Coordinates of C-alpha atoms in Angstrom, one line a residue:
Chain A
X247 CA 118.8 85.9 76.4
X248 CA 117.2 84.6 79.5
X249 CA 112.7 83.8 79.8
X250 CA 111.6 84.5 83.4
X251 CA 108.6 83.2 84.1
X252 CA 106.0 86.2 85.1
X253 CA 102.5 84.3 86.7
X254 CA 100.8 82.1 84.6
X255 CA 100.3 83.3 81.8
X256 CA 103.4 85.6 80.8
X257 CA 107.5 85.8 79.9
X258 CA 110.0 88.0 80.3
X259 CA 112.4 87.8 78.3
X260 CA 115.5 89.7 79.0
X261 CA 118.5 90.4 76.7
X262 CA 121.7 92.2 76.6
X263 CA 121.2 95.7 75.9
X264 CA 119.2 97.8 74.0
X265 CA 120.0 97.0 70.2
X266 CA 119.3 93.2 71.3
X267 CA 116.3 93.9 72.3
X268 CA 115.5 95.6 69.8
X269 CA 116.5 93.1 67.6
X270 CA 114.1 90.4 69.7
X271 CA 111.3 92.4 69.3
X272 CA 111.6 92.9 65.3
X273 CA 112.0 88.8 65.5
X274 CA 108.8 88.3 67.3
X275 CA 106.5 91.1 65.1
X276 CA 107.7 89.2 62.2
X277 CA 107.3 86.1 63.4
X278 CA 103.5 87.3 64.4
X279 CA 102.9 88.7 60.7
X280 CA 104.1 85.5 59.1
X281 CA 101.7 83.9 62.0
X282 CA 104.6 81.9 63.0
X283 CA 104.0 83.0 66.5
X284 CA 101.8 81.2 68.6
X285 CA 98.5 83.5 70.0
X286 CA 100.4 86.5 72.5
X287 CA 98.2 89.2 73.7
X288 CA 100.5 92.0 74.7
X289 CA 104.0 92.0 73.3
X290 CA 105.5 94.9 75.6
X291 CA 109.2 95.9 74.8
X292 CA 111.1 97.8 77.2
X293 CA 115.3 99.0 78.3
X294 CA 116.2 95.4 78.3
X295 CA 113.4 93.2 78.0
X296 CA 110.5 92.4 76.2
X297 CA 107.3 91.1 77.8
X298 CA 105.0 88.6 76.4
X299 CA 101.5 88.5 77.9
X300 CA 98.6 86.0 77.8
X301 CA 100.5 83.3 76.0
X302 CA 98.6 79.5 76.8
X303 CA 102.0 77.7 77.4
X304 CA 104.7 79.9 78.7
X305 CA 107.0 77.3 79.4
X306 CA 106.4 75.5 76.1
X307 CA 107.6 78.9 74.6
X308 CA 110.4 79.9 76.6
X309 CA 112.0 76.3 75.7
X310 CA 111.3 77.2 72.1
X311 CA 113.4 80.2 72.6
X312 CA 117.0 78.1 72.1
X313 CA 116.2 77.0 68.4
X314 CA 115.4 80.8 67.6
X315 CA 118.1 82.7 65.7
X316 CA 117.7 86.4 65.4
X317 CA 117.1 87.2 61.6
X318 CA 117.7 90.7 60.5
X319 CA 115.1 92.6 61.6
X320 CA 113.0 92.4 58.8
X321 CA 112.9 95.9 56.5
X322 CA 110.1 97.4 58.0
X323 CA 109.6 100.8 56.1
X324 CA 112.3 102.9 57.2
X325 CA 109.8 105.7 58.0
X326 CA 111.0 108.7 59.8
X327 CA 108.7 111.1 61.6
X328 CA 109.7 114.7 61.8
X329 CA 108.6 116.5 64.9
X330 CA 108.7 120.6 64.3
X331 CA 110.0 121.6 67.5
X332 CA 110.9 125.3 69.4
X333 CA 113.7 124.8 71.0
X334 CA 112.4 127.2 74.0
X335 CA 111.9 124.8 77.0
X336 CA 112.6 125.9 80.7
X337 CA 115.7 123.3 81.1
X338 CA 117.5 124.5 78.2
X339 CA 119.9 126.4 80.2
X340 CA 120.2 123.6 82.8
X341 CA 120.9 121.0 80.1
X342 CA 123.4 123.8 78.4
X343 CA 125.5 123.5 81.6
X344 CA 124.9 119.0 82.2
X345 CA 126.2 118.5 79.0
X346 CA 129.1 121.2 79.4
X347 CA 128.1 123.3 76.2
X348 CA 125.8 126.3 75.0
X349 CA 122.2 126.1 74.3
X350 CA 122.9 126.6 70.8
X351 CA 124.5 123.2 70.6
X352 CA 122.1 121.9 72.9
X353 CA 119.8 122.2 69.7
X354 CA 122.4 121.3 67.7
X355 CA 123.1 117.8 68.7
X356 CA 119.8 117.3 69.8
X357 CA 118.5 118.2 66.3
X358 CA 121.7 115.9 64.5
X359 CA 120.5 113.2 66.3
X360 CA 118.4 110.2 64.8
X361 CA 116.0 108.8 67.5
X362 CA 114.5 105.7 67.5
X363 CA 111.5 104.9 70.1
X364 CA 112.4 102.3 72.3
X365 CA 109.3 101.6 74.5
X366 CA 106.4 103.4 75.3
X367 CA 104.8 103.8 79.0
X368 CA 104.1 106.1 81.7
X369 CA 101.5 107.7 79.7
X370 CA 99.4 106.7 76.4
X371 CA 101.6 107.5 73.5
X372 CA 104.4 108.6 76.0
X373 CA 107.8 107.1 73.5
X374 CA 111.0 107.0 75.4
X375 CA 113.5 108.0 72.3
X376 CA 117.0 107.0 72.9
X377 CA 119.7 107.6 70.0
X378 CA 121.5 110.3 71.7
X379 CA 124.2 108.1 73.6
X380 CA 125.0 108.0 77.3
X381 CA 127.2 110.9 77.2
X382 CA 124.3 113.0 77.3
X383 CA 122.7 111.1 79.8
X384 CA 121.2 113.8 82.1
X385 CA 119.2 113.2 85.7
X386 CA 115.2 114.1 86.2
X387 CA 115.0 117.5 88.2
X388 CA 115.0 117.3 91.9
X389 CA 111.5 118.5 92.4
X390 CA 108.7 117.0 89.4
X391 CA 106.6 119.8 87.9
X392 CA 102.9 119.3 88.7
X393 CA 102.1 119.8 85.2
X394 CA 104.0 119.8 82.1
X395 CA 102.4 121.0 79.6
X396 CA 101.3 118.6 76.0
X397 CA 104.0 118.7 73.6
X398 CA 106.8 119.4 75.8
X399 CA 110.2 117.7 74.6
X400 CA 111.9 116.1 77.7
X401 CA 115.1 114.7 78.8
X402 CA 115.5 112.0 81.5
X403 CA 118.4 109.8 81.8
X404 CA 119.5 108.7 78.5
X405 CA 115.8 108.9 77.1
X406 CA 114.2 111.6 74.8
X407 CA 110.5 111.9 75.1
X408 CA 107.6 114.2 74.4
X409 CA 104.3 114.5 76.5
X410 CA 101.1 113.2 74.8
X411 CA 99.4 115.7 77.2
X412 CA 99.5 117.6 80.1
X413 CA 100.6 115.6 83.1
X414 CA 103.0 116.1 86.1
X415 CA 106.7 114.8 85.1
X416 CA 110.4 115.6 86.1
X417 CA 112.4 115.4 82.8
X418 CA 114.1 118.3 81.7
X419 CA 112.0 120.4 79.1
X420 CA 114.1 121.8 76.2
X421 CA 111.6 122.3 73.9
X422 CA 108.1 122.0 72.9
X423 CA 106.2 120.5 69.6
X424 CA 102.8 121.2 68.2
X425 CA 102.8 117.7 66.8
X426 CA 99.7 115.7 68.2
X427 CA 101.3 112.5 69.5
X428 CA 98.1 110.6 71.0
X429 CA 95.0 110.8 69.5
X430 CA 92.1 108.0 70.4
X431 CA 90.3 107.9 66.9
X432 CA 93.4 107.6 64.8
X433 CA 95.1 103.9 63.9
X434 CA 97.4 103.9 65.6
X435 CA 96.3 106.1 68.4
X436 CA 100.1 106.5 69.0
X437 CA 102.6 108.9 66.6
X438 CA 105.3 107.3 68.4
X439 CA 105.2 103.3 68.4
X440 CA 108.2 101.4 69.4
X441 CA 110.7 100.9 66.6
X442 CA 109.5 104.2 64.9
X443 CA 112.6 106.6 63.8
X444 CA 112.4 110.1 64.6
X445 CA 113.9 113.5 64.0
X446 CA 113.8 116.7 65.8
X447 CA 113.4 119.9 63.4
X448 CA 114.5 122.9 64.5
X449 CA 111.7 126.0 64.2
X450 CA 110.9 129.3 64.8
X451 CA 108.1 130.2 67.4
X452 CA 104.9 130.0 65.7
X453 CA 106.2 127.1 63.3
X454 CA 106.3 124.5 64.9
X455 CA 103.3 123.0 63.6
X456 CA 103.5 120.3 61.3
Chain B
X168 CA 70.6 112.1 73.4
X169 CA 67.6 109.9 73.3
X170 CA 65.8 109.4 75.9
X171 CA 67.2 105.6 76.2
X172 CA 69.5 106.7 79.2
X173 CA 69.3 107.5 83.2
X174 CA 70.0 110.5 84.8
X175 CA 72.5 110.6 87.6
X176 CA 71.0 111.7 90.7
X177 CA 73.8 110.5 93.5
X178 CA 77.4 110.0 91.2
X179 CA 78.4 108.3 94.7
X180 CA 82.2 108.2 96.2
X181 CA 84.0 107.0 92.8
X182 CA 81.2 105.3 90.2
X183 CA 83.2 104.2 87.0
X184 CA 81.6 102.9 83.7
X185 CA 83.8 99.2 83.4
X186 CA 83.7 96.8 81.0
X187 CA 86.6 94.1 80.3
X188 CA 89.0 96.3 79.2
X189 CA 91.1 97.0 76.6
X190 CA 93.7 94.2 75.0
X191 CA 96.3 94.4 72.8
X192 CA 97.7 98.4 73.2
X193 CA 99.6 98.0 76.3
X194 CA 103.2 98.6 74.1
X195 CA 101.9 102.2 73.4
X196 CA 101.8 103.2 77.2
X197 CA 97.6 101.7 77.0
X198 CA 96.2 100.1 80.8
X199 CA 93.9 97.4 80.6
X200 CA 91.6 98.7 82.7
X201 CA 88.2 97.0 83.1
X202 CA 86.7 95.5 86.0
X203 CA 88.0 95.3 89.0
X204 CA 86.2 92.3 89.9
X205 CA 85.2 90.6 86.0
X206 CA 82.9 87.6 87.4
X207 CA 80.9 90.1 89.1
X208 CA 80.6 92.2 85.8
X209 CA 79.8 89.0 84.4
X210 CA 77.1 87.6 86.3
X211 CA 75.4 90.9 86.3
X212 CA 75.3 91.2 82.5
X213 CA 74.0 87.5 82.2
X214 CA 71.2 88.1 85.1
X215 CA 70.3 91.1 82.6
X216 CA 70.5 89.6 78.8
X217 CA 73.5 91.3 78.4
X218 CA 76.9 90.2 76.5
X219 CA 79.1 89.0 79.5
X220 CA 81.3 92.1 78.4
X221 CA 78.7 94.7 78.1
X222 CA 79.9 97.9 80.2
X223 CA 78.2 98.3 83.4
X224 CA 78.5 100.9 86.4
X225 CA 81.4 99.8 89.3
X226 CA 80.9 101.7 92.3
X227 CA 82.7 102.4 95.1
X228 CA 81.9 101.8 98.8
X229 CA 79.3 104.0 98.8
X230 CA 76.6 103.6 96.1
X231 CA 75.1 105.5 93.7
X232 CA 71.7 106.4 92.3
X233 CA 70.3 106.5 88.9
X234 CA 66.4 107.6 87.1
X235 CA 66.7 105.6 84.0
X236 CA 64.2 107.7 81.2
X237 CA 62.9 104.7 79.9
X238 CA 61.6 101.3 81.9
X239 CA 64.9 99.3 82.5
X240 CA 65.8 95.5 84.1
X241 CA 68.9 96.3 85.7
X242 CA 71.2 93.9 88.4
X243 CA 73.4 94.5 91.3
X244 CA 76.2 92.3 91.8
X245 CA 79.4 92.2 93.6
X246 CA 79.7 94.1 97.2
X247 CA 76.4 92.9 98.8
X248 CA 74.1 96.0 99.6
X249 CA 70.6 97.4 99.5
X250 CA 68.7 98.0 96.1
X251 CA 66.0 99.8 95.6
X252 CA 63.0 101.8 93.6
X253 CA 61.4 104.6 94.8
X254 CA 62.6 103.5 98.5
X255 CA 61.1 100.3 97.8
X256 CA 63.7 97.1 98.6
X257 CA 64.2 94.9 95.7
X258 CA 66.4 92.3 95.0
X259 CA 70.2 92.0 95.1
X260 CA 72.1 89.9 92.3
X261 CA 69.0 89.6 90.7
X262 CA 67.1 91.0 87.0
X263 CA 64.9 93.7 88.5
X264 CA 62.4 96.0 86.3
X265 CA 63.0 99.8 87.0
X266 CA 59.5 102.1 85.7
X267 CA 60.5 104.9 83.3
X268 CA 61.8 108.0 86.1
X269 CA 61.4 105.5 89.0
X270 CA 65.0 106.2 91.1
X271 CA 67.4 103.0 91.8
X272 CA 69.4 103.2 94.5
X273 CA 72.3 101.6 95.3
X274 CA 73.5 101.4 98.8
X275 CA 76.6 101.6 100.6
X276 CA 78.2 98.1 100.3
X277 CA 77.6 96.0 103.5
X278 CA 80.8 94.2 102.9
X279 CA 83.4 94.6 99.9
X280 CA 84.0 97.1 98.3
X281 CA 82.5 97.8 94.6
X282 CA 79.1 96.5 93.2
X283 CA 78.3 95.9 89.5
X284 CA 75.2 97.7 88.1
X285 CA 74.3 96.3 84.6
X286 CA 71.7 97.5 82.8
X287 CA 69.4 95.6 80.1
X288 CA 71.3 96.9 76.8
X289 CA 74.2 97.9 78.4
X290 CA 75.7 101.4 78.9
X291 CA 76.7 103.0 75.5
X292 CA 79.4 105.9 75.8
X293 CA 81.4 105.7 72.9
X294 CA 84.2 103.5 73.1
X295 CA 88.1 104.3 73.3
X296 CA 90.0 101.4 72.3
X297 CA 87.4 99.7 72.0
X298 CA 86.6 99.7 75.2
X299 CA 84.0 102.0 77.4
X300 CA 86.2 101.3 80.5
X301 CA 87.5 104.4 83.0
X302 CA 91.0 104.6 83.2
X303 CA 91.6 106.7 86.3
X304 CA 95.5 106.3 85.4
X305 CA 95.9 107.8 81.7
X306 CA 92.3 108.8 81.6
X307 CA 90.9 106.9 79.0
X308 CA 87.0 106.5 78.5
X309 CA 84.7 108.8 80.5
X310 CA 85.2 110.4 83.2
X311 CA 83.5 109.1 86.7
X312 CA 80.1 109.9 86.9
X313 CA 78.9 113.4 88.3
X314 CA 75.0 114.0 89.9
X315 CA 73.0 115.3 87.1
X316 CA 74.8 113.8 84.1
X317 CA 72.8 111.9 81.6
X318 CA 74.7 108.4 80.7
X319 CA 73.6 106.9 77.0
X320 CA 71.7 103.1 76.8
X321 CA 72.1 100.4 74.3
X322 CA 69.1 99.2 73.0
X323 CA 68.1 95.7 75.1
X324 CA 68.6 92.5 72.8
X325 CA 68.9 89.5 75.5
X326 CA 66.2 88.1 77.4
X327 CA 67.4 88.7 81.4
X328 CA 68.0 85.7 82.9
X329 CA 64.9 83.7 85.1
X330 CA 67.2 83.5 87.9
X331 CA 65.8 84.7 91.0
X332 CA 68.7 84.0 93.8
X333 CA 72.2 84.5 93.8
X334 CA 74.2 83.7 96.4
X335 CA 75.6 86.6 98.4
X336 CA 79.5 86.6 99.3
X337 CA 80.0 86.4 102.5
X338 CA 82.5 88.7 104.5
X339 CA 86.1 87.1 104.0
X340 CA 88.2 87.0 107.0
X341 CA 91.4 87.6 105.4
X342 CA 92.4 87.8 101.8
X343 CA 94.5 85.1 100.9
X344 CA 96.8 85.3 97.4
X345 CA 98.8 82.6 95.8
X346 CA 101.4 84.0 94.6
X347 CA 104.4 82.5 91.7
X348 CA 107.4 84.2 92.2
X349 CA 109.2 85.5 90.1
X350 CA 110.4 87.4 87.6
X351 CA 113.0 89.4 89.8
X352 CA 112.4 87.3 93.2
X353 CA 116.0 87.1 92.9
X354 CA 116.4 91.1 93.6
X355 CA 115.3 90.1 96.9
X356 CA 117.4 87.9 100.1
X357 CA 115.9 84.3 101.6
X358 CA 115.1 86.6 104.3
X359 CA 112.5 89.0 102.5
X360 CA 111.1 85.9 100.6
X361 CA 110.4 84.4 103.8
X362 CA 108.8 88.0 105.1
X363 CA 106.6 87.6 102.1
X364 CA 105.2 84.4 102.9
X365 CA 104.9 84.3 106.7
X366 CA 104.3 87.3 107.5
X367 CA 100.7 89.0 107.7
X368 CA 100.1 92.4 105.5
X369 CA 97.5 94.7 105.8
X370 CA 94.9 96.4 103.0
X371 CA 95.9 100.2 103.0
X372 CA 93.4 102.4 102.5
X373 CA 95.9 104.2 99.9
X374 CA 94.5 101.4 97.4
X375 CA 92.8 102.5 94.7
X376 CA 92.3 100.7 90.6
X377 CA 95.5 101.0 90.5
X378 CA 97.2 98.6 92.7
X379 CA 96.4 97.4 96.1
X380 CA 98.3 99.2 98.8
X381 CA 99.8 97.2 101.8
X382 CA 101.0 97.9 105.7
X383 CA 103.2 95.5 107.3
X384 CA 107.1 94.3 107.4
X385 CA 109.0 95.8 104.5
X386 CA 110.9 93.7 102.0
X387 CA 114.4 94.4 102.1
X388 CA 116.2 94.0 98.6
X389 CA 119.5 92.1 97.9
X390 CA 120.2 94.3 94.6
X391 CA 120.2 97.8 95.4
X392 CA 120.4 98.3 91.4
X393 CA 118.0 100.5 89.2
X394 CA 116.2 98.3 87.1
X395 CA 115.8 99.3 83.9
X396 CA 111.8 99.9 83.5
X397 CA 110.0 96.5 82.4
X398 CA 106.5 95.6 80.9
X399 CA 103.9 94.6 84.3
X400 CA 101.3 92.6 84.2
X401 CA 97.7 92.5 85.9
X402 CA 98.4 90.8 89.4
X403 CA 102.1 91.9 89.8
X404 CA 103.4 92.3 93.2
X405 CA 105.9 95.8 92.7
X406 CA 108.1 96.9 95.5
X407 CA 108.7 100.5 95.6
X408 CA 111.5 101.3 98.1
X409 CA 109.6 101.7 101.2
X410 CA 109.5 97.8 100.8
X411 CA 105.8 97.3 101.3
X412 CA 104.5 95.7 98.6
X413 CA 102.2 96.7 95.7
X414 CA 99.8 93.9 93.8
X415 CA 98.8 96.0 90.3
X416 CA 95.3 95.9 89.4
X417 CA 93.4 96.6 86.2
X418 CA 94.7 100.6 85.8
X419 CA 98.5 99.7 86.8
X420 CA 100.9 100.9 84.3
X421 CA 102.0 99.1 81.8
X422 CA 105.6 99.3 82.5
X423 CA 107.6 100.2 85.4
X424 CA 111.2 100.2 87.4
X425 CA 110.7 98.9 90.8
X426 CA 111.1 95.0 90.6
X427 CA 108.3 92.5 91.2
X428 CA 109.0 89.8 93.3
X429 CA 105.7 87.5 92.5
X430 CA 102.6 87.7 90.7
X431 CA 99.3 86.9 92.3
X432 CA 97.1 84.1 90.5
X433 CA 94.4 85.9 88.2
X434 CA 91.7 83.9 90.2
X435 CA 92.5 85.5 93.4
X436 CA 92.4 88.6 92.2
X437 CA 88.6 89.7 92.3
X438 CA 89.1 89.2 95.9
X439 CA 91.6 91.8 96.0
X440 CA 89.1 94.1 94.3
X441 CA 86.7 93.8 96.9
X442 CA 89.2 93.8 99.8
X443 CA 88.6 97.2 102.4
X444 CA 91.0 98.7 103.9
X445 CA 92.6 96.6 107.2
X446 CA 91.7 93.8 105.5
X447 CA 94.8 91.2 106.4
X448 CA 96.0 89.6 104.1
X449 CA 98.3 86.5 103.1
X450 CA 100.4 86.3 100.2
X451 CA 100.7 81.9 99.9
X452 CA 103.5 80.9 97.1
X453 CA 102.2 77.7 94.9
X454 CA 104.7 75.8 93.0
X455 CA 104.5 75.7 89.3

């Protein structure tokens, strides 16, 4: 675990790999229910990293890191959120022939899979979902669509996600979900917050919503 | 709607409703938004009555013009330019009384860049986040105003401030930043560190809420990596690979993968919202 300092009033604290830091960032949601944590505006986890903005003494905080040992993240409700999804996007052929198998098991193994969202960005209530493995790590498409549309299911590099709403993007679509995943006058305006499980549910057209 | 509003009758080049943002949902993909320039936004709401964080109109360049339906004390800050009612001038920076269906206008900004219009009450879309900010990344908040649109009121509480002059920022020659760097000035050889620092950089007009563009001598990196994406912060200095770098401003995104080799002190950055394009500009490392 290494704190760079980011300006004045932030950290960036980097660790070694994804389950660490996903470990870190259990640590310091506990540590802000218990109010053990001293005032942080913005705790923003990421790949490797998780950044800590508008803390008063950044320096003071980073050399508190050393004395912190990683409990068990804490047993936050296991809760798993089922997203209906047609397994009917444009890519599904292309990712067929990445991975080396048939669209069928496309939506098998994506469907077997249990995703956990490791960050949010790019887009309000945009979750990048990792859980299934490098091996099916597969690149963006050459050329980004100018618009994918909402619900879409995406892959991009080792990352899962689904589009809050229509935007332009170059993962590849497999499927699509009539889930709403962002909506402003819900708490939280985000489906998908990091640390949130999810499944995949196969459906027929017209059933995928939930 | 009530009548306690104004009418839109020139939206302008880009005329946002801004107020300080919204904190505390950047780990679910949220901006902050807000302000471009905050003590602008601040001293106008004060000269009005207002809460410093009541949500005002930022334009852009060029002005805009409203007919408020009721009387209204409104204030211009920020960019310096003409004000005035019914083609009559009034004061900049100052409270100034508007008669119910009397037109203010805003003109283009002499210098700068964006102007704060506040008005007594503040402006009363219904907040996202609680905040009334535009978000020209992820579209949060309302959309930029359009000529003929009717924008909601609050109801006045404050008494506007008795102040009746307000010094008026004069042009700046360059726009100097102080930058820390840091956290992946280490991506980056002595060579491009020393680019950074000594070398002068231009305002690109490709700036926008965003991030403030730059033209000049690109920064080479030392790790030709990917780096994994990682949270940004407000003041950030990105470098996407054409090496020229990027300072993020309040509708940056909230992560990102191109490293950042410095972040530019919070108090230098209303400077950078009022910086036109050309501008040179001076990045100035300060120890911490």
């Amino acid at each position: 675990m290494r704190a760079l300092p980011v300006g004045e009033r932030a950290l960036l604290v980097e660790l070694a790999d994804g389950e660490a830091t996903e470990a870190f960032h259990a640590e310091l949601l506990r540590r802000r229910a218990e109010g053990t944590l001293p005032p942080v505006g913005e705790i923003v986890p990421a790949a490797r990293t998780v950044l800590l903005d508008g803390l008063d003494d950044p320096a003071g905080f980073a050399a508190g890191l050393d004395g912190w040992r990683s409990r068990a993240p804490l047993g936050r409700a296991e809760e798993t959120v089922a997203l209906p999804v047609r397994y009917d996007g444009p890519d599904l052929a292309d990712v067929a022939a990445l991975w080396g198998v048939r669209e069928d098991d496309v939506v098998r193994i994506h469907s077997a899979a249990e995703f956990r969202v490791a960050f949010c960005g790019f887009a309000p209530g945009f979750g990048y979902l990792t859980g299934l493995g490098e091996r099916y790590s597969v690149p963006r498409r050459a050329t980004p669509r100018t618009a994918v549309p909402a619900g879409s299911v995406g892959l991009a590099g080792p990352y899962t996600g689904v589009y809050p709403r229509s935007s332009p993007g170059g993962w590849q679509l497999i499927g699509t979900t009539d889930t709403v995943l962002w909506d402003p006058e819900r708490a939280p305006a985000a489906l998908l917050t990091p640390g949130t499980r999810v499944r995949f549910v196969p459906v027929d057209d017209g059933m995928a919503a939930s | 709607m009530t009548d306690r509003a104004f009418g839109v009758v020139r939206a302008g080049a880009l005329t946002t409703v801004q107020d300080l943002g919204r904190y505390g949902h950047a780990h679910l993909g949220v901006p902050r938004s807000g302000a471009l320039d905050p003590p602008a936004l601040r001293l106008a709401n004060r000269l009005v009555g207002n809460p410093a964080g009541a949500a005002a109109l930022e334009t852009t360049v060029t002005g805009c013009a409203v007919r408020p339906r009721r009387p209204a004390v409104v204030a211009v800050t920020g960019a310096p330019c003409t004000v005035s009612v019914d083609g009559r001038p009034v004061a900049w920076g100052a409270a100034v009384r508007v008669p119910a269906g009397a037109v203010l206008d805003i003109g283009p900004a002499v210098h700068g860049l964006r102007a704060y219009v506040a008005f007594g009450g503040g402006i009363a879309v219904e907040p996202v986040l609680g905040s009334r900010s535009t978000d020209l990344l992820s579209g949060l908040g309302p959309a930029p105003l359009r000529d003929g649109e009717a924008v909601p009121l609050g109801p006045p509480a404050g008494r506007a401030a008795p102040v009746d002059w307000t010094p008026v920022p004069s042009p700046p020659a360059e726009l100097v930043l102080r930058i820390r760097l840091g956290p992946r000035d280490d991506w980056f050889g002595a060579g491009a560190l020393r680019t950074l620092a000594t070398r002068g950089y231009r305002v690109s007009s490709a700036s926008n809420r965003i991030g403030l563009r730059t033209e000049g001598p690109p920064l080479e990196r030392a790790v030709p990596d990917e780096l994994p994406s990682e949270g940004m912060v407000t003041g950030a200095v990105q470098v996407p690979p054409d090496g020229r770098p990027v300072v993020f401003l309040a509708d940056h995104p909230t992560t990102g993968g191109y490293p950042v080799v410095a972040v530019v002190l919070e108090r230098d950055l209303p400077a950078a919202a009022q910086a036109a394009p050309g501008t040179p500009v001076r990045f100035v490392p300060v120890r911490r």
